[in-house]
PDB file of C-alpha atoms and ligand atoms in Angstrom:
ATOM      1  CA  UNK A   1      34.571  -1.197  66.918  1.00 79.00           C
ATOM      2  CA  UNK A   2      31.104  -0.400  65.560  1.00 96.00           C
ATOM      3  CA  UNK A   3      30.136   3.228  64.983  1.00 97.00           C
ATOM      4  CA  UNK A   4      26.723   4.163  66.228  1.00 98.00           C
ATOM      5  CA  UNK A   5      24.117   5.015  63.605  1.00 98.00           C
ATOM      6  CA  UNK A   6      20.972   7.112  63.965  1.00 98.00           C
ATOM      7  CA  UNK A   7      18.381   6.958  61.204  1.00 98.00           C
ATOM      8  CA  UNK A   8      15.457   9.361  61.043  1.00 98.00           C
ATOM      9  CA  UNK A   9      12.337   7.941  59.418  1.00 98.00           C
ATOM     10  CA  UNK A  10      10.166  10.883  58.460  1.00 98.00           C
ATOM     11  CA  UNK A  11       7.340   8.601  57.275  1.00 98.00           C
ATOM     12  CA  UNK A  12       4.715  10.638  55.317  1.00 98.00           C
ATOM     13  CA  UNK A  13       5.519  14.008  56.849  1.00 98.00           C
ATOM     14  CA  UNK A  14       7.018  17.245  55.624  1.00 98.00           C
ATOM     15  CA  UNK A  15       6.782  19.831  52.899  1.00 98.00           C
ATOM     16  CA  UNK A  16       9.338  21.938  51.084  1.00 98.00           C
ATOM     17  CA  UNK A  17       9.331  24.685  53.688  1.00 98.00           C
ATOM     18  CA  UNK A  18       9.382  22.521  56.839  1.00 98.00           C
ATOM     19  CA  UNK A  19      12.040  20.221  55.321  1.00 98.00           C
ATOM     20  CA  UNK A  20      14.273  23.206  54.653  1.00 98.00           C
ATOM     21  CA  UNK A  21      13.931  24.388  58.255  1.00 98.00           C
ATOM     22  CA  UNK A  22      14.489  20.904  59.724  1.00 98.00           C
ATOM     23  CA  UNK A  23      17.439  19.957  57.513  1.00 98.00           C
ATOM     24  CA  UNK A  24      19.173  23.301  58.033  1.00 98.00           C
ATOM     25  CA  UNK A  25      18.875  22.827  61.800  1.00 98.00           C
ATOM     26  CA  UNK A  26      20.290  19.289  61.550  1.00 98.00           C
ATOM     27  CA  UNK A  27      23.211  20.434  59.414  1.00 98.00           C
ATOM     28  CA  UNK A  28      24.159  23.090  61.970  1.00 98.00           C
ATOM     29  CA  UNK A  29      23.438  20.936  64.997  1.00 98.00           C
ATOM     30  CA  UNK A  30      25.401  17.860  63.878  1.00 98.00           C
ATOM     31  CA  UNK A  31      28.274  19.524  62.118  1.00 96.00           C
ATOM     32  CA  UNK A  32      30.692  18.956  64.997  1.00 95.00           C
ATOM     33  CA  UNK A  33      29.543  15.461  65.944  1.00 97.00           C
ATOM     34  CA  UNK A  34      31.722  13.239  63.819  1.00 96.00           C
ATOM     35  CA  UNK A  35      31.821  10.070  65.944  1.00 97.00           C
ATOM     36  CA  UNK A  36      28.555   8.543  64.769  1.00 98.00           C
ATOM     37  CA  UNK A  37      26.694   8.230  61.462  1.00 98.00           C
ATOM     38  CA  UNK A  38      23.401  10.011  60.728  1.00 98.00           C
ATOM     39  CA  UNK A  39      20.820   9.350  58.038  1.00 98.00           C
ATOM     40  CA  UNK A  40      17.416  10.797  57.189  1.00 98.00           C
ATOM     41  CA  UNK A  41      14.938   8.711  55.218  1.00 98.00           C
ATOM     42  CA  UNK A  42      12.554  11.197  53.665  1.00 98.00           C
ATOM     43  CA  UNK A  43       9.481  10.848  51.420  1.00 98.00           C
ATOM     44  CA  UNK A  44      10.539  10.217  47.815  1.00 98.00           C
ATOM     45  CA  UNK A  45       9.307  13.562  46.407  1.00 98.00           C
ATOM     46  CA  UNK A  46      11.746  15.366  48.710  1.00 98.00           C
ATOM     47  CA  UNK A  47      14.869  13.350  47.921  1.00 98.00           C
ATOM     48  CA  UNK A  48      16.094  15.930  45.436  1.00 98.00           C
ATOM     49  CA  UNK A  49      15.638  18.756  47.944  1.00 98.00           C
ATOM     50  CA  UNK A  50      17.319  16.643  50.621  1.00 98.00           C
ATOM     51  CA  UNK A  51      20.251  15.870  48.364  1.00 98.00           C
ATOM     52  CA  UNK A  52      20.708  19.538  47.483  1.00 98.00           C
ATOM     53  CA  UNK A  53      20.819  20.503  51.164  1.00 98.00           C
ATOM     54  CA  UNK A  54      22.794  17.561  52.582  1.00 98.00           C
ATOM     55  CA  UNK A  55      25.470  17.077  49.944  1.00 98.00           C
ATOM     56  CA  UNK A  56      28.904  17.604  51.519  1.00 97.00           C
ATOM     57  CA  UNK A  57      27.566  17.371  55.078  1.00 98.00           C
ATOM     58  CA  UNK A  58      27.968  14.533  57.593  1.00 98.00           C
ATOM     59  CA  UNK A  59      24.310  13.497  57.169  1.00 98.00           C
ATOM     60  CA  UNK A  60      23.342  10.854  54.596  1.00 98.00           C
ATOM     61  CA  UNK A  61      19.878  10.283  53.149  1.00 98.00           C
ATOM     62  CA  UNK A  62      17.835   7.348  52.015  1.00 98.00           C
ATOM     63  CA  UNK A  63      14.467   5.951  50.998  1.00 98.00           C
ATOM     64  CA  UNK A  64      11.774   4.492  53.233  1.00 98.00           C
ATOM     65  CA  UNK A  65      11.152   1.550  50.912  1.00 98.00           C
ATOM     66  CA  UNK A  66      12.015   0.392  47.404  1.00 98.00           C
ATOM     67  CA  UNK A  67      10.636  -1.926  44.755  1.00 98.00           C
ATOM     68  CA  UNK A  68      12.490  -5.096  43.836  1.00 97.00           C
ATOM     69  CA  UNK A  69      12.224  -4.570  40.082  1.00 97.00           C
ATOM     70  CA  UNK A  70      14.629  -2.497  38.026  1.00 94.00           C
ATOM     71  CA  UNK A  71      11.957  -0.875  35.863  1.00 96.00           C
ATOM     72  CA  UNK A  72       8.644  -1.567  34.207  1.00 97.00           C
ATOM     73  CA  UNK A  73       4.894  -1.223  34.517  1.00 98.00           C
ATOM     74  CA  UNK A  74       4.725  -0.894  38.312  1.00 97.00           C
ATOM     75  CA  UNK A  75       2.626   2.203  38.871  1.00 97.00           C
ATOM     76  CA  UNK A  76       3.617   4.085  41.998  1.00 96.00           C
ATOM     77  CA  UNK A  77       6.791   2.070  42.595  1.00 97.00           C
ATOM     78  CA  UNK A  78      10.345   3.358  42.887  1.00 98.00           C
ATOM     79  CA  UNK A  79      13.366   1.314  41.801  1.00 98.00           C
ATOM     80  CA  UNK A  80      16.700   0.979  43.613  1.00 98.00           C
ATOM     81  CA  UNK A  81      18.425   2.850  40.788  1.00 98.00           C
ATOM     82  CA  UNK A  82      16.013   5.772  41.187  1.00 98.00           C
ATOM     83  CA  UNK A  83      17.106   6.054  44.815  1.00 98.00           C
ATOM     84  CA  UNK A  84      20.815   5.869  44.043  1.00 98.00           C
ATOM     85  CA  UNK A  85      20.314   8.332  41.187  1.00 98.00           C
ATOM     86  CA  UNK A  86      19.166  10.797  43.860  1.00 98.00           C
ATOM     87  CA  UNK A  87      22.231  10.108  45.986  1.00 98.00           C
ATOM     88  CA  UNK A  88      20.590   7.738  48.460  1.00 98.00           C
ATOM     89  CA  UNK A  89      22.956   5.367  50.204  1.00 98.00           C
ATOM     90  CA  UNK A  90      20.436   3.728  52.569  1.00 98.00           C
ATOM     91  CA  UNK A  91      16.954   2.245  52.323  1.00 98.00           C
ATOM     92  CA  UNK A  92      14.594   1.045  55.053  1.00 98.00           C
ATOM     93  CA  UNK A  93      13.056  -2.358  54.295  1.00 98.00           C
ATOM     94  CA  UNK A  94      10.344  -4.395  55.974  1.00 98.00           C
ATOM     95  CA  UNK A  95       9.148  -1.571  58.236  1.00 98.00           C
ATOM     96  CA  UNK A  96       6.209  -2.755  60.357  1.00 97.00           C
ATOM     97  CA  UNK A  97       3.961  -0.092  58.796  1.00 97.00           C
ATOM     98  CA  UNK A  98       4.723  -1.568  55.376  1.00 97.00           C
ATOM     99  CA  UNK A  99       4.054  -5.079  56.678  1.00 96.00           C
ATOM    100  CA  UNK A 100       0.830  -4.215  58.519  1.00 94.00           C
ATOM    101  CA  UNK A 101      -0.726  -1.482  56.367  1.00 96.00           C
ATOM    102  CA  UNK A 102       0.536  -2.532  52.933  1.00 96.00           C
ATOM    103  CA  UNK A 103       0.647  -6.300  53.451  1.00 96.00           C
ATOM    104  CA  UNK A 104       4.321  -6.655  52.620  1.00 96.00           C
ATOM    105  CA  UNK A 105       5.729 -10.044  53.524  1.00 97.00           C
ATOM    106  CA  UNK A 106       9.025 -11.590  54.519  1.00 96.00           C
ATOM    107  CA  UNK A 107       9.346 -12.747  50.917  1.00 95.00           C
ATOM    108  CA  UNK A 108       8.916  -9.258  49.499  1.00 96.00           C
ATOM    109  CA  UNK A 109      11.402  -7.912  52.059  1.00 97.00           C
ATOM    110  CA  UNK A 110      13.879 -10.529  50.850  1.00 97.00           C
ATOM    111  CA  UNK A 111      13.374  -9.537  47.204  1.00 97.00           C
ATOM    112  CA  UNK A 112      13.775  -5.836  48.029  1.00 97.00           C
ATOM    113  CA  UNK A 113      16.876  -6.589  50.106  1.00 98.00           C
ATOM    114  CA  UNK A 114      18.440  -8.464  47.222  1.00 97.00           C
ATOM    115  CA  UNK A 115      17.607  -5.698  44.725  1.00 97.00           C
ATOM    116  CA  UNK A 116      18.966  -3.053  47.094  1.00 98.00           C
ATOM    117  CA  UNK A 117      22.353  -4.618  47.626  1.00 97.00           C
ATOM    118  CA  UNK A 118      22.695  -5.236  43.898  1.00 97.00           C
ATOM    119  CA  UNK A 119      22.164  -1.475  43.428  1.00 97.00           C
ATOM    120  CA  UNK A 120      24.713  -0.574  46.151  1.00 97.00           C
ATOM    121  CA  UNK A 121      22.076   0.621  48.611  1.00 98.00           C
ATOM    122  CA  UNK A 122      22.667  -0.225  52.259  1.00 98.00           C
ATOM    123  CA  UNK A 123      19.568  -2.032  53.512  1.00 98.00           C
ATOM    124  CA  UNK A 124      18.154  -1.322  56.962  1.00 98.00           C
ATOM    125  CA  UNK A 125      16.059  -4.419  57.580  1.00 98.00           C
ATOM    126  CA  UNK A 126      13.356  -3.968  60.223  1.00 98.00           C
ATOM    127  CA  UNK A 127      12.311  -6.922  62.333  1.00 98.00           C
ATOM    128  CA  UNK A 128      10.128  -7.082  65.397  1.00 98.00           C
ATOM    129  CA  UNK A 129       7.137  -8.708  67.052  1.00 98.00           C
ATOM    130  CA  UNK A 130       3.603  -7.464  67.630  1.00 97.00           C
ATOM    131  CA  UNK A 131       2.208  -7.029  71.129  1.00 96.00           C
ATOM    132  CA  UNK A 132       0.275 -10.307  70.905  1.00 97.00           C
ATOM    133  CA  UNK A 133       3.431 -12.130  69.814  1.00 97.00           C
ATOM    134  CA  UNK A 134       5.391 -10.431  72.574  1.00 97.00           C
ATOM    135  CA  UNK A 135       2.842 -11.431  75.194  1.00 96.00           C
ATOM    136  CA  UNK A 136       2.829 -14.982  73.873  1.00 98.00           C
ATOM    137  CA  UNK A 137       6.616 -15.213  74.331  1.00 97.00           C
ATOM    138  CA  UNK A 138       7.187 -15.452  70.577  1.00 98.00           C
ATOM    139  CA  UNK A 139       9.624 -12.568  70.132  1.00 98.00           C
ATOM    140  CA  UNK A 140      12.617 -14.707  69.173  1.00 98.00           C
ATOM    141  CA  UNK A 141      10.563 -16.985  66.910  1.00 98.00           C
ATOM    142  CA  UNK A 142       9.189 -14.013  64.985  1.00 98.00           C
ATOM    143  CA  UNK A 143      12.471 -12.131  64.755  1.00 98.00           C
ATOM    144  CA  UNK A 144      14.273 -15.283  63.630  1.00 98.00           C
ATOM    145  CA  UNK A 145      11.669 -15.986  60.943  1.00 97.00           C
ATOM    146  CA  UNK A 146      11.890 -12.417  59.627  1.00 98.00           C
ATOM    147  CA  UNK A 147      15.690 -12.547  59.545  1.00 97.00           C
ATOM    148  CA  UNK A 148      15.924 -16.043  58.105  1.00 96.00           C
ATOM    149  CA  UNK A 149      13.524 -15.207  55.264  1.00 96.00           C
ATOM    150  CA  UNK A 150      16.065 -12.671  54.045  1.00 96.00           C
ATOM    151  CA  UNK A 151      19.320 -14.378  55.039  1.00 94.00           C
ATOM    152  CA  UNK A 152      18.287 -17.668  53.418  1.00 92.00           C
ATOM    153  CA  UNK A 153      17.894 -16.004  50.022  1.00 92.00           C
ATOM    154  CA  UNK A 154      21.420 -14.548  50.094  1.00 94.00           C
ATOM    155  CA  UNK A 155      24.153 -16.506  48.357  1.00 95.00           C
ATOM    156  CA  UNK A 156      27.586 -16.272  49.953  1.00 94.00           C
ATOM    157  CA  UNK A 157      28.478 -13.600  47.389  1.00 95.00           C
ATOM    158  CA  UNK A 158      25.325 -11.636  48.218  1.00 96.00           C
ATOM    159  CA  UNK A 159      26.037 -11.940  51.918  1.00 96.00           C
ATOM    160  CA  UNK A 160      29.582 -10.643  51.352  1.00 96.00           C
ATOM    161  CA  UNK A 161      28.152  -7.758  49.306  1.00 96.00           C
ATOM    162  CA  UNK A 162      25.646  -6.939  52.057  1.00 97.00           C
ATOM    163  CA  UNK A 163      28.503  -6.886  54.556  1.00 96.00           C
ATOM    164  CA  UNK A 164      30.584  -4.728  52.257  1.00 96.00           C
ATOM    165  CA  UNK A 165      27.667  -2.275  52.205  1.00 97.00           C
ATOM    166  CA  UNK A 166      27.436  -2.439  56.022  1.00 96.00           C
ATOM    167  CA  UNK A 167      23.901  -3.795  56.096  1.00 98.00           C
ATOM    168  CA  UNK A 168      21.936  -2.732  59.142  1.00 98.00           C
ATOM    169  CA  UNK A 169      19.302  -4.540  61.211  1.00 98.00           C
ATOM    170  CA  UNK A 170      16.677  -2.567  63.092  1.00 98.00           C
ATOM    171  CA  UNK A 171      14.914  -4.219  65.992  1.00 98.00           C
ATOM    172  CA  UNK A 172      11.546  -2.491  66.110  1.00 98.00           C
ATOM    173  CA  UNK A 173       9.017  -4.104  68.429  1.00 98.00           C
ATOM    174  CA  UNK A 174       5.727  -3.242  66.740  1.00 96.00           C
ATOM    175  CA  UNK A 175       4.159  -2.424  70.110  1.00 97.00           C
ATOM    176  CA  UNK A 176       6.724   0.340  70.563  1.00 96.00           C
ATOM    177  CA  UNK A 177       6.592   1.957  67.099  1.00 95.00           C
ATOM    178  CA  UNK A 178       4.718   5.242  67.250  1.00 93.00           C
ATOM    179  CA  UNK A 179       3.036   4.287  70.522  1.00 95.00           C
ATOM    180  CA  UNK A 180       5.136   6.192  73.042  1.00 92.00           C
ATOM    181  CA  UNK A 181       6.004   2.844  74.706  1.00 93.00           C
ATOM    182  CA  UNK A 182       9.692   2.019  74.567  1.00 93.00           C
ATOM    183  CA  UNK A 183      11.380  -1.320  75.180  1.00 95.00           C
ATOM    184  CA  UNK A 184      13.554  -1.147  78.268  1.00 97.00           C
ATOM    185  CA  UNK A 185      17.290  -1.086  77.541  1.00 98.00           C
ATOM    186  CA  UNK A 186      17.466  -4.643  78.926  1.00 98.00           C
ATOM    187  CA  UNK A 187      14.633  -5.867  76.678  1.00 97.00           C
ATOM    188  CA  UNK A 188      16.277  -4.278  73.654  1.00 98.00           C
ATOM    189  CA  UNK A 189      19.682  -5.721  74.569  1.00 98.00           C
ATOM    190  CA  UNK A 190      18.270  -9.234  74.878  1.00 98.00           C
ATOM    191  CA  UNK A 191      16.778  -9.173  71.374  1.00 98.00           C
ATOM    192  CA  UNK A 192      19.753  -7.378  69.830  1.00 98.00           C
ATOM    193  CA  UNK A 193      22.020 -10.055  71.285  1.00 98.00           C
ATOM    194  CA  UNK A 194      19.734 -12.718  69.827  1.00 98.00           C
ATOM    195  CA  UNK A 195      19.910 -11.038  66.385  1.00 98.00           C
ATOM    196  CA  UNK A 196      23.698 -10.887  66.550  1.00 98.00           C
ATOM    197  CA  UNK A 197      23.893 -14.564  67.522  1.00 98.00           C
ATOM    198  CA  UNK A 198      21.616 -15.442  64.634  1.00 97.00           C
ATOM    199  CA  UNK A 199      23.925 -13.629  62.184  1.00 97.00           C
ATOM    200  CA  UNK A 200      26.893 -15.396  63.782  1.00 96.00           C
ATOM    201  CA  UNK A 201      25.397 -18.719  62.737  1.00 95.00           C
ATOM    202  CA  UNK A 202      26.046 -17.565  59.172  1.00 94.00           C
ATOM    203  CA  UNK A 203      29.273 -15.638  59.738  1.00 95.00           C
ATOM    204  CA  UNK A 204      30.827 -14.811  63.116  1.00 96.00           C
ATOM    205  CA  UNK A 205      33.006 -12.023  61.765  1.00 94.00           C
ATOM    206  CA  UNK A 206      30.013 -10.347  60.128  1.00 95.00           C
ATOM    207  CA  UNK A 207      28.010 -10.638  63.337  1.00 97.00           C
ATOM    208  CA  UNK A 208      30.643  -8.703  65.239  1.00 96.00           C
ATOM    209  CA  UNK A 209      30.614  -5.914  62.648  1.00 96.00           C
ATOM    210  CA  UNK A 210      26.954  -5.571  61.769  1.00 98.00           C
ATOM    211  CA  UNK A 211      25.067  -2.636  63.255  1.00 98.00           C
ATOM    212  CA  UNK A 212      21.801  -3.385  65.004  1.00 98.00           C
ATOM    213  CA  UNK A 213      19.785  -0.275  65.792  1.00 98.00           C
ATOM    214  CA  UNK A 214      16.741  -0.059  68.047  1.00 98.00           C
ATOM    215  CA  UNK A 215      13.481   1.576  66.961  1.00 98.00           C
ATOM    216  CA  UNK A 216      10.320   2.220  68.905  1.00 97.00           C
ATOM    217  CA  UNK A 217       9.593   5.580  70.526  1.00 95.00           C
ATOM    218  CA  UNK A 218      13.238   6.587  70.893  1.00 98.00           C
ATOM    219  CA  UNK A 219      13.429  10.085  72.373  1.00 97.00           C
ATOM    220  CA  UNK A 220      16.103  12.383  73.711  1.00 98.00           C
ATOM    221  CA  UNK A 221      15.165  11.246  77.218  1.00 97.00           C
ATOM    222  CA  UNK A 222      15.736   7.503  76.650  1.00 98.00           C
ATOM    223  CA  UNK A 223      18.324   7.401  73.842  1.00 98.00           C
ATOM    224  CA  UNK A 224      21.497   7.355  75.929  1.00 98.00           C
ATOM    225  CA  UNK A 225      20.347   4.452  78.113  1.00 98.00           C
ATOM    226  CA  UNK A 226      19.371   2.407  75.064  1.00 98.00           C
ATOM    227  CA  UNK A 227      22.572   3.188  73.131  1.00 98.00           C
ATOM    228  CA  UNK A 228      24.688   2.268  76.150  1.00 98.00           C
ATOM    229  CA  UNK A 229      23.681  -1.375  75.843  1.00 98.00           C
ATOM    230  CA  UNK A 230      26.472  -3.471  74.302  1.00 98.00           C
ATOM    231  CA  UNK A 231      24.514  -4.725  71.283  1.00 98.00           C
ATOM    232  CA  UNK A 232      22.521  -1.555  70.588  1.00 98.00           C
ATOM    233  CA  UNK A 233      24.368   0.417  67.913  1.00 98.00           C
ATOM    234  CA  UNK A 234      22.072   3.409  67.641  1.00 98.00           C
ATOM    235  CA  UNK A 235      18.457   4.005  66.721  1.00 98.00           C
ATOM    236  CA  UNK A 236      15.796   4.153  64.034  1.00 98.00           C
ATOM    237  CA  UNK A 237      13.721   7.164  65.001  1.00 98.00           C
ATOM    238  CA  UNK A 238      10.258   8.024  63.719  1.00 98.00           C
ATOM    239  CA  UNK A 239       8.284  10.761  65.463  1.00 97.00           C
ATOM    240  CA  UNK A 240      11.247  12.339  67.228  1.00 98.00           C
ATOM    241  CA  UNK A 241      13.141  12.709  63.933  1.00 98.00           C
ATOM    242  CA  UNK A 242      10.718  15.473  62.915  1.00 98.00           C
ATOM    243  CA  UNK A 243      11.752  17.682  65.808  1.00 98.00           C
ATOM    244  CA  UNK A 244      15.217  19.135  65.201  1.00 98.00           C
ATOM    245  CA  UNK A 245      16.128  19.567  68.887  1.00 98.00           C
ATOM    246  CA  UNK A 246      14.970  16.060  69.805  1.00 98.00           C
ATOM    247  CA  UNK A 247      16.700  14.428  66.850  1.00 98.00           C
ATOM    248  CA  UNK A 248      19.938  16.313  67.414  1.00 98.00           C
ATOM    249  CA  UNK A 249      19.899  15.301  71.096  1.00 98.00           C
ATOM    250  CA  UNK A 250      19.392  11.645  70.087  1.00 98.00           C
ATOM    251  CA  UNK A 251      22.261  11.896  67.593  1.00 98.00           C
ATOM    252  CA  UNK A 252      24.478  13.440  70.272  1.00 98.00           C
ATOM    253  CA  UNK A 253      23.660  10.524  72.577  1.00 98.00           C
ATOM    254  CA  UNK A 254      24.881   8.217  69.809  1.00 98.00           C
ATOM    255  CA  UNK A 255      27.979  10.284  69.217  1.00 97.00           C
TER     256      UNK A 255
HETATM  257  C1  PEP B   1       9.828   4.129  63.099  1.00 78.50           C
HETATM  258  O1  PEP B   1       9.160   4.801  62.330  1.00 78.50           O
HETATM  259  O2  PEP B   1      10.589   3.274  62.660  1.00 78.50           O
HETATM  260  C2  PEP B   1       9.714   4.369  64.541  1.00 78.50           C
HETATM  261  C3  PEP B   1      10.468   3.679  65.351  1.00 78.50           C
HETATM  262  O3  PEP B   1       8.800   5.325  64.935  1.00 78.50           O
HETATM  263  P1  PEP B   1       8.727   6.007  66.388  1.00 78.50           P
HETATM  264  O4  PEP B   1      10.120   6.446  66.759  1.00 78.50           O
HETATM  265  O5  PEP B   1       7.780   7.146  66.215  1.00 78.50           O
HETATM  266  O6  PEP B   1       8.226   4.966  67.351  1.00 78.50           O
END
């Protein structure tokens, strides 16, 4: 039985005061909801603050991206060890904003995935098609290519390690991220099922266990319907993760 997972992606939002208010509300609001897992992925400068507030709660924290190198002359980059040093257990990889705005590729997502699992960080690999690709009927082709680019680089040992860390896939149709448009539960289910089948080609047991979360304008008003679909194991939430009441309601839907 897979436990639902809700991940908040704060993107480039927040400051010390607003983080304190938001995290305190989440701690109180989710304290009694122990049947799902919750994570917030905050901007790097606030990881220390987040750790201080969330330690010994039922909310985990993570990074929004990571570099593939362990250390060196990579100005502005953050290594996997730096994230784990700050208590992170998760990291988002291959987010569409990273792909579109920062020109990250399937290959760089694969390298970051590999570096993350070697550092004991649970990767949340985002895949999803643009509107043009969606309209052209290319959703499965795109999602498969994004998945395969990462899966193909994993040796059997790496794959086992990724499973041990409970790697997560996030289906995030680009046309739904930050747009207010949400995939219907049926649309999400179809792609989530496809993702699970694709993993099953590598390892059927892993496919049954892996969590596949949906992202793209998840709100309190649509979360329950999405999470009720058999292959939707929770959500990756952007905008609504900045509003304590909304995020708590989404987490309760997952619980
Ligand atoms: C995201 O940032 O991954 C996301 C899904 O954003 P939003 O919920 O705002 O669409």
